[in-house]
Short mmCIF file of C-alpha atoms in Angstrom, two decimals:
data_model
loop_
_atom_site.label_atom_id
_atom_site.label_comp_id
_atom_site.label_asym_id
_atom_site.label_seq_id
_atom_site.Cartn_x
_atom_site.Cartn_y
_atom_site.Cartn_z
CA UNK T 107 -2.05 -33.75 -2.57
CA UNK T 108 -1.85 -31.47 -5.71
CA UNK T 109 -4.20 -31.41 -8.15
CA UNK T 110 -3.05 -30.55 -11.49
CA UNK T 111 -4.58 -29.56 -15.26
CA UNK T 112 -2.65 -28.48 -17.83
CA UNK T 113 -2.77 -24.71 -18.45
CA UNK T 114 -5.70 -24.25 -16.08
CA UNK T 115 -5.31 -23.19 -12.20
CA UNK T 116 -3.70 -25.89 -10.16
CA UNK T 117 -3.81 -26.27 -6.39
CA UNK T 118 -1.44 -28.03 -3.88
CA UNK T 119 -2.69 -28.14 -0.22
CA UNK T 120 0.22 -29.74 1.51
CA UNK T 121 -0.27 -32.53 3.69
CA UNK T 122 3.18 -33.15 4.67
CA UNK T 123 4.15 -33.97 8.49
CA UNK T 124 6.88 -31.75 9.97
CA UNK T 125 8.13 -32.19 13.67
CA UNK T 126 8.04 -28.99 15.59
CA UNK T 127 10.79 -28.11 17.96
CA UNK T 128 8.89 -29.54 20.94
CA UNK T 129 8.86 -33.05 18.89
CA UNK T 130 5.03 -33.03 18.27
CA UNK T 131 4.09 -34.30 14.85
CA UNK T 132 2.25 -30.76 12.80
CA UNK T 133 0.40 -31.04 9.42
CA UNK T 134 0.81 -27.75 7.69
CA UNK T 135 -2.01 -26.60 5.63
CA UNK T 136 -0.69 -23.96 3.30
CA UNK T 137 -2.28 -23.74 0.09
CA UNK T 138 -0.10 -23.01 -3.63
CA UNK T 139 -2.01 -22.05 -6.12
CA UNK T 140 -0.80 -21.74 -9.64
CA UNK T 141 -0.31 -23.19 -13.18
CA UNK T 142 2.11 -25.19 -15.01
CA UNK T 143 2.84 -22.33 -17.22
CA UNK T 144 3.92 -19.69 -15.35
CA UNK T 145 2.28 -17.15 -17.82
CA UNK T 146 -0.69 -18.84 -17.39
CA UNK T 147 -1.09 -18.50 -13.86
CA UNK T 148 1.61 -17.36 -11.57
CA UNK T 149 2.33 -19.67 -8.24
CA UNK T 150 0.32 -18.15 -5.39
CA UNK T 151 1.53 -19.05 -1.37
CA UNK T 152 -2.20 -18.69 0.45
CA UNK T 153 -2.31 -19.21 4.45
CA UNK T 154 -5.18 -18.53 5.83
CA UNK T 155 -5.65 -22.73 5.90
CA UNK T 156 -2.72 -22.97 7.60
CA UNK T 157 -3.87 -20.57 10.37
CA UNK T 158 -7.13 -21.90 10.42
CA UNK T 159 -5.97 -24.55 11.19
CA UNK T 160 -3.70 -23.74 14.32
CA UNK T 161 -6.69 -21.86 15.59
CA UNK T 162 -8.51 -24.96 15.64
CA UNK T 163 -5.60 -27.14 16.96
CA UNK T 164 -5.64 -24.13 19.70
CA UNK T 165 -9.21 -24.89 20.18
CA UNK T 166 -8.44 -28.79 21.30
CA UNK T 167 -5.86 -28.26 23.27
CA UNK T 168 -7.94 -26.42 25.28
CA UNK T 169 -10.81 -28.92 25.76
CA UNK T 170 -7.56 -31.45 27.28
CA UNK T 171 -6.22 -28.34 29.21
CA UNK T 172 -9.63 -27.61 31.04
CA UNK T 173 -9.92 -31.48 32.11
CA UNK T 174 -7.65 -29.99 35.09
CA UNK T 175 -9.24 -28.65 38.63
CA UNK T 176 -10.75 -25.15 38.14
CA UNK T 177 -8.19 -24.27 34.62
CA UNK T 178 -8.56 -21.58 32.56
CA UNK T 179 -6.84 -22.64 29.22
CA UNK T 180 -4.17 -19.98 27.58
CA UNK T 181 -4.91 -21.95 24.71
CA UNK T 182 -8.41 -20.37 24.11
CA UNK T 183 -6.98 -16.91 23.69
CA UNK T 184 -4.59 -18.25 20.93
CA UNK T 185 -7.76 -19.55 19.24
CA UNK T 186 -9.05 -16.32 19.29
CA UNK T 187 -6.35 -13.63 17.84
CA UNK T 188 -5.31 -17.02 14.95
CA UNK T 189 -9.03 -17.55 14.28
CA UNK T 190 -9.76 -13.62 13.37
CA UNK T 191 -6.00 -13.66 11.73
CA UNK T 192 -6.86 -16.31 9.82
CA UNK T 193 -10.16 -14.49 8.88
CA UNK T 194 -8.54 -11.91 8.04
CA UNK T 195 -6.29 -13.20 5.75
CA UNK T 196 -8.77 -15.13 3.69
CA UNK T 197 -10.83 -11.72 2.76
CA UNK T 198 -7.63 -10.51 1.55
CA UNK T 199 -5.74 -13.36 0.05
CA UNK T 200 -8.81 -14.00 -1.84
CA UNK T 201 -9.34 -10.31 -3.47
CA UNK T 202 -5.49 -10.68 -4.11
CA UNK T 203 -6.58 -14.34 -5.92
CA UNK T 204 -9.17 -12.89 -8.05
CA UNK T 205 -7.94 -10.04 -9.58
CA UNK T 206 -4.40 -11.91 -10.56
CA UNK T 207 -6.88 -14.75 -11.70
CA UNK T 208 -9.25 -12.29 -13.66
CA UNK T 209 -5.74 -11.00 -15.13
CA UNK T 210 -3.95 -13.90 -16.11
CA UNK T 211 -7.57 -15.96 -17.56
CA UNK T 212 -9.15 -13.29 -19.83
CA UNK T 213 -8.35 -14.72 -22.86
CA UNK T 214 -9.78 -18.70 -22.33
CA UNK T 215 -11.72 -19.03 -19.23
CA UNK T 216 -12.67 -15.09 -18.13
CA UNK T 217 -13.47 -15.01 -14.55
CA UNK T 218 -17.26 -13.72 -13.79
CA UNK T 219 -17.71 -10.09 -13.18
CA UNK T 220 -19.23 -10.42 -9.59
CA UNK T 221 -15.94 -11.77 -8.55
CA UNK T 222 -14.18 -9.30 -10.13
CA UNK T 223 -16.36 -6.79 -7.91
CA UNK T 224 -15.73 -8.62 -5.37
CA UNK T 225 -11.85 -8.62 -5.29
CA UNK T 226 -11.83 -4.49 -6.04
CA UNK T 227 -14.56 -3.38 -3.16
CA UNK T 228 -12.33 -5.34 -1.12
CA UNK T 229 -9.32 -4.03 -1.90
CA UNK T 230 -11.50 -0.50 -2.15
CA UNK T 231 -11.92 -1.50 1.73
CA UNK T 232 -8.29 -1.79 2.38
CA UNK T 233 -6.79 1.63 0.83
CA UNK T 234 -9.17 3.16 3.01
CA UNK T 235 -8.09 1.14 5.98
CA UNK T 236 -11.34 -0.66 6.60
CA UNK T 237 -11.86 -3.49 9.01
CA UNK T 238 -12.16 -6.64 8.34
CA UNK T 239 -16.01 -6.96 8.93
CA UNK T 240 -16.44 -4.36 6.23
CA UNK T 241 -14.76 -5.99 3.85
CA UNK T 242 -17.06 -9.30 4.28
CA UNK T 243 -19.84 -7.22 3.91
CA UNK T 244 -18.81 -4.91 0.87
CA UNK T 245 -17.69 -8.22 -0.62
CA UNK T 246 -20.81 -10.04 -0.34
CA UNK T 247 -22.94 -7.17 -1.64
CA UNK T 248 -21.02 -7.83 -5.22
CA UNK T 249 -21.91 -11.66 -5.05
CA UNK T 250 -24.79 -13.29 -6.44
CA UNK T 251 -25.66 -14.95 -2.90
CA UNK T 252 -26.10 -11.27 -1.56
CA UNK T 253 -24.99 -9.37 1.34
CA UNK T 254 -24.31 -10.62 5.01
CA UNK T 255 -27.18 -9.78 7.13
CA UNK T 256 -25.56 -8.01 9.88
CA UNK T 257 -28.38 -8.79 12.89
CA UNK T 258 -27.51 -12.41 12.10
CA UNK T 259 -26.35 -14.66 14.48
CA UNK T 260 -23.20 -15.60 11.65
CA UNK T 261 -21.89 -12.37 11.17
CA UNK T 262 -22.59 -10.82 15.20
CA UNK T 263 -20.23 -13.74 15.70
CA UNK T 264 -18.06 -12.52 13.29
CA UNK T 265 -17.87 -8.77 14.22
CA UNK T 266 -17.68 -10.35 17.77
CA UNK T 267 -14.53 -12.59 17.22
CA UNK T 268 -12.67 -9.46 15.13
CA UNK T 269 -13.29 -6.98 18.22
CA UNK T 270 -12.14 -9.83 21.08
CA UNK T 271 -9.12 -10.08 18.76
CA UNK T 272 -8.35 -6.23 18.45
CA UNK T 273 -8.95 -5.82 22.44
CA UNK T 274 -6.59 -8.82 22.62
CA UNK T 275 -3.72 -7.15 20.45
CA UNK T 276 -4.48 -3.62 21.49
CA UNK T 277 -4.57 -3.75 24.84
CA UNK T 278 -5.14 -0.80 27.16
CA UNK T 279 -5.74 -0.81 30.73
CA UNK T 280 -8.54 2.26 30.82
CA UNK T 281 -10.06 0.47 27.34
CA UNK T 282 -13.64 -1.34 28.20
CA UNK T 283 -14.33 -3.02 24.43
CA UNK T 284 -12.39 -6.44 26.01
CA UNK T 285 -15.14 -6.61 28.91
CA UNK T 286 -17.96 -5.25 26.62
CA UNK T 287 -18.03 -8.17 24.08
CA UNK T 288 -16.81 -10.76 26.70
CA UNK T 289 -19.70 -10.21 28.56
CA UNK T 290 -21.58 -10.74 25.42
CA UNK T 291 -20.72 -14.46 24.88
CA UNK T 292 -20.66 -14.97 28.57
CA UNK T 293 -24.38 -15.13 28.25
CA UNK T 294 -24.03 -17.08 25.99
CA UNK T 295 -22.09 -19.52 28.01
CA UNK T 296 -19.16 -19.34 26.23
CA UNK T 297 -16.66 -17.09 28.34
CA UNK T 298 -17.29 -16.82 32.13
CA UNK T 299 -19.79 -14.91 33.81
CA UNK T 300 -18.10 -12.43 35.67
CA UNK T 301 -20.61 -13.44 38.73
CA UNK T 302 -19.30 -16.66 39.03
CA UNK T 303 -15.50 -15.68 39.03
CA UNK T 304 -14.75 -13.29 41.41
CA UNK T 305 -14.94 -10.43 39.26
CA UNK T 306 -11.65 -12.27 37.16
CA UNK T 307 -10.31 -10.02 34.70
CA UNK T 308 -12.01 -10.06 30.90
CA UNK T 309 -8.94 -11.59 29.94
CA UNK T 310 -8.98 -14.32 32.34
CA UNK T 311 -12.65 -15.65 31.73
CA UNK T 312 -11.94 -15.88 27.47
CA UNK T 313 -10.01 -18.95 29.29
CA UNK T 314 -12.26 -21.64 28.42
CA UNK T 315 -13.01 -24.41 25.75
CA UNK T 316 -15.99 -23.50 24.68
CA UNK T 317 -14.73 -19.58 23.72
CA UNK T 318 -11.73 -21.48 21.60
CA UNK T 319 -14.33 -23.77 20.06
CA UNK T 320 -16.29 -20.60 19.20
CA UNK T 321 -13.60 -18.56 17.47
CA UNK T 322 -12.57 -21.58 15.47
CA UNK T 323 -15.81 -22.47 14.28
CA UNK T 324 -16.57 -18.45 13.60
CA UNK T 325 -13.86 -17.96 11.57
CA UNK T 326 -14.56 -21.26 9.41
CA UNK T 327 -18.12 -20.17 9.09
CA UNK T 328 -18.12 -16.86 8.00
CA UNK T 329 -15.66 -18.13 4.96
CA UNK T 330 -17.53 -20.62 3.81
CA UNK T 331 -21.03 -18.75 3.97
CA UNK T 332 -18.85 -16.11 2.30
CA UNK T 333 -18.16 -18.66 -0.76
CA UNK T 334 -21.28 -19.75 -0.87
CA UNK T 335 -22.48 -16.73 -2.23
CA UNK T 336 -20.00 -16.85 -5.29
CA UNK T 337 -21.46 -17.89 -8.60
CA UNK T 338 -20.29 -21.51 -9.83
CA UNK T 339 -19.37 -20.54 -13.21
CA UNK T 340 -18.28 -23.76 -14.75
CA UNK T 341 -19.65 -27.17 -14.96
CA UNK T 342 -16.20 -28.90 -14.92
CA UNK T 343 -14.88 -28.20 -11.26
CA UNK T 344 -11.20 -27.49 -12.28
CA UNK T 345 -12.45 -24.82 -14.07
CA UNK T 346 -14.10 -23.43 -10.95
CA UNK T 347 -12.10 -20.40 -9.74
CA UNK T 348 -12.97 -21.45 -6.03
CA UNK T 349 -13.52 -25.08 -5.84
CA UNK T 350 -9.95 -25.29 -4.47
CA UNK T 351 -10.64 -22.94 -1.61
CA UNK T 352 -13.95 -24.68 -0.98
CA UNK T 353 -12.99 -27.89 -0.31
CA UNK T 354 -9.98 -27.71 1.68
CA UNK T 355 -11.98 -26.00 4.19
CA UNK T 356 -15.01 -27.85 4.64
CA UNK T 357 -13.05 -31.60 3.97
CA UNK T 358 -9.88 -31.16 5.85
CA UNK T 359 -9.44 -33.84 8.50
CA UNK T 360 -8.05 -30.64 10.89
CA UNK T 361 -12.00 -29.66 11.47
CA UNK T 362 -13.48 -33.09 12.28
CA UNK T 363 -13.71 -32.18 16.32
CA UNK T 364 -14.56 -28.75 16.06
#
């Protein structure tokens, strides 16, 4: 689908089919923004749609995976470390947007100053090499909608997924942080109780449907509540600097289970 008006920002979420190498049928969800002039608005690859959505496609696979006798579904962990990537790349892909938008719009449609503010505290974060919880936070403290509240359920989920991931991706046998915040949505009946397991590894009980369910839906949320605390600047919706990250991922057909 592409969505197009002249000289404003244009967005084309592809929903082409593509046949992976294992002959399964794969909608990618890459996102190209841009303009028809290219001094108007240069062509901008985003992916954090794309990965998004493989989290969540992780995420099923593991609900049909645990239909076996006593599985534990590798496909939950891949929820996990795509679900924070994808996270991750949102935060930064859309400070990159932004400030290129703020740039290339100043002289018809000038992009508010709280998304300006936005787009430099994050990148403010990243020079400094920040993580990626910080830079949700710094950037909703220059939005209108106001700052993540930290002790909420929203972002602990958020701060939870991003440390699962870096125990994940950093592992170390002597390092606790993987059992710490496994435990943690264990009692939340999420992961499995080491009780019932005998004493598995951390690891081993993220293997279940519910934890991929849990990153997937994490990651979506803490996006979207992120957006909603933009301004909406414009009346007419093609006008809107976010609209076309909005929609794509509260409407795309990829979310409907999870």
């Amino acid at each position: 689908q592409q969505l197009r008006e002249r000289g404003r920002s244009r967005i084309a979420c592809s929903g082409l089919d593509f046949w992976s190498s294992s002959g399964s049928r794969r909608s990618v969800g890459s996102i190209l923004l841009g303009s028809e002039s290219a001094r108007t608005m240069p062509s901008v690859h985003l992916h954090h749609l794309h990965l998004l959505l493989m989290a969540h496609g992780a995420a099923k696979r593991s609900v049909e995976d645990a239909k076996r006798p006593n599985a534990l579904t590798d496909d939950a962990l891949i929820a996990i470390v795509v679900a924070a990537t994808a996270a991750e790349a949102f935060i930064n892909e859309l400070a990159y947007y932004l400030r290129l938008l703020g740039d290339t719009r100043a002289d018809w449609a000038p992009v508010e100053s709280e998304l300006l503010a936005c787009a430099d505290v994050v990148n403010e974060v990243e020079d400094r090499r920040g993580p990626v919880t910080e830079k949700y936070h710094a950037a909703s403290r220059a939005l209108p909608g106001g700052a993540f509240d930290k002790g909420a359920l929203a972002f602990q989920d958020f701060a939870c997924l991003v440390r699962l991931r870096n125990a994940i991706v950093h592992l170390k046998p002597e390092a606790t942080d993987g059992q710490k915040w496994t435990d943690v949505i264990a009692a939340r009946g999420l992961a499995l109780p080491l009780s019932s397991t005998g004493h598995l590894p951390w690891l081993d009980r993220l293997l279940t449907p519910q934890t991929g369910a849990w990153a997937a839906r994490t990651a979506r949320n803490i996006m979207l509540q992120l957006l909603e605390k933009a301004p909406r600047q414009y009346d007419t919706k093609g006008l809107d600097p976010l609209i076309s990250w909005e929609e794509p991922l509260r409407n795309h057909a990829g979310f409907a289970a999870n």
